[in-house]
XYZ file of C-alpha atoms in Angstrom:
151
model
C -18.487 -39.680 24.193
C -20.228 -37.677 21.498
C -23.424 -38.563 20.067
C -24.552 -36.994 16.632
C -27.930 -37.819 15.119
C -27.776 -37.061 11.407
C -30.668 -36.811 9.277
C -30.101 -37.475 5.400
C -32.049 -35.523 2.694
C -34.638 -38.326 2.310
C -35.594 -37.935 6.495
C -33.923 -41.121 7.518
C -31.879 -40.716 10.557
C -28.692 -42.329 11.759
C -27.108 -41.944 15.739
C -23.731 -42.183 15.875
C -22.107 -42.453 19.341
C -18.381 -42.116 19.300
C -16.222 -41.857 22.276
C -13.295 -39.627 20.862
C -12.874 -36.037 21.377
C -12.246 -34.950 17.946
C -15.037 -36.233 15.004
C -14.371 -35.844 11.550
C -17.684 -35.185 9.077
C -17.913 -35.493 5.625
C -18.686 -37.514 2.396
C -14.788 -39.236 2.691
C -15.225 -42.927 3.545
C -12.606 -42.124 6.014
C -14.546 -39.724 7.740
C -15.701 -40.789 11.350
C -18.688 -39.690 10.457
C -20.010 -40.191 6.656
C -22.540 -37.595 5.054
C -25.078 -38.810 2.534
C -25.009 -36.005 0.476
C -23.677 -34.476 -2.748
C -23.959 -31.182 -1.072
C -21.655 -31.885 1.739
C -18.044 -31.636 0.997
C -15.774 -34.723 1.098
C -13.960 -33.473 4.459
C -16.929 -31.014 5.552
C -16.734 -30.248 9.364
C -15.041 -31.234 12.542
C -16.628 -31.790 16.267
C -14.366 -31.314 18.882
C -14.114 -31.408 22.830
C -12.428 -28.606 24.626
C -12.361 -27.713 28.234
C -15.737 -29.740 28.606
C -17.796 -27.740 25.459
C -18.578 -28.960 22.330
C -17.280 -27.413 19.351
C -18.097 -27.287 15.485
C -15.728 -26.134 13.035
C -16.047 -25.980 8.992
C -12.990 -27.224 6.933
C -13.479 -24.898 4.128
C -16.610 -26.744 2.750
C -18.387 -25.576 -0.532
C -21.571 -25.012 0.934
C -20.601 -24.044 4.416
C -21.745 -25.162 8.143
C -24.488 -23.620 10.028
C -25.225 -23.483 13.491
C -28.971 -21.938 14.390
C -29.116 -20.603 10.841
C -25.780 -18.761 11.299
C -22.732 -19.708 9.100
C -19.333 -20.792 11.157
C -16.868 -18.805 10.327
C -14.517 -19.926 13.356
C -14.767 -22.800 15.813
C -18.723 -22.261 17.088
C -19.861 -23.768 20.343
C -22.724 -25.746 20.346
C -25.133 -26.708 23.076
C -27.305 -29.852 22.903
C -30.035 -29.737 20.680
C -28.808 -26.764 18.541
C -29.628 -27.475 14.892
C -26.934 -27.881 12.994
C -26.848 -27.966 8.901
C -24.084 -29.176 6.665
C -25.274 -28.690 2.789
C -28.767 -30.416 2.801
C -27.813 -32.742 6.126
C -28.947 -31.814 9.577
C -27.430 -33.000 12.937
C -28.262 -32.843 16.554
C -25.319 -33.332 18.715
C -24.910 -34.174 22.518
C -22.150 -34.963 24.481
C -21.565 -37.267 27.541
C -18.790 -36.533 29.803
C -16.414 -39.765 30.283
C -18.328 -40.328 33.952
C -21.600 -40.613 32.371
C -20.557 -42.515 28.881
C -22.348 -45.991 28.714
C -19.949 -48.727 27.888
C -19.908 -49.714 23.930
C -21.470 -53.083 23.503
C -20.117 -55.804 21.139
C -22.856 -54.518 18.097
C -20.088 -51.348 17.524
C -21.496 -48.054 18.479
C -23.872 -46.935 16.076
C -27.901 -47.292 16.134
C -30.448 -46.002 13.536
C -33.754 -44.670 13.744
C -36.229 -45.211 11.054
C -38.495 -41.661 10.863
C -41.632 -43.566 9.649
C -43.978 -44.339 12.023
C -42.587 -44.637 15.678
C -39.744 -41.968 16.183
C -38.405 -43.729 18.793
C -37.502 -46.870 17.058
C -33.939 -47.260 17.445
C -31.958 -50.512 17.126
C -28.330 -51.616 17.147
C -26.382 -52.225 14.065
C -23.593 -54.431 13.028
C -20.839 -53.825 10.587
C -22.925 -56.543 8.508
C -25.690 -54.377 8.300
C -23.998 -51.409 7.230
C -25.066 -51.551 3.205
C -28.469 -51.817 4.046
C -27.993 -48.376 6.094
C -26.418 -46.732 3.300
C -29.054 -47.659 0.874
C -31.961 -46.342 3.176
C -29.977 -43.147 3.686
C -30.701 -42.844 -0.248
C -26.537 -41.851 -0.678
C -25.336 -41.926 -4.379
C -21.750 -42.077 -2.526
C -22.549 -45.618 -0.591
C -19.344 -47.064 -0.289
C -16.752 -47.399 2.363
C -16.963 -48.533 5.578
C -18.322 -47.058 8.800
C -16.194 -46.392 11.194
C -16.737 -47.563 15.132
C -15.457 -45.952 18.100
C -13.533 -49.186 18.691
C -11.562 -48.261 15.612
């Protein structure tokens, strides 16, 4: 399972837990992880697992993908906690091997952390709360569903 924490331009954070070995990121509503920014390309990047290591690959995005302030030109390995930047969106990625991965609950595989007040305040969300989350992120691209790991 790959966990990706996305911090949008307005400071709100959404955490995705995806039980796949290949994740697409971008403004496209069909992306596994929607990026709430006009500076992100529709198909900006992808994260994948190969031989137990996590990599990020830029998909010829307009504003680039950066790991530790270094532009990604070829698939780049990323360690847990490495700062990753796509446009004006920041990511933190962690990987749980299948043996450590928790089972998904019925409410879906996403949680939301609002970076106002308690930084550790996270709650599970379901698909009915999707619109509210997109509004919190302040995205002008607030259409299309979030995908869950069950999709």
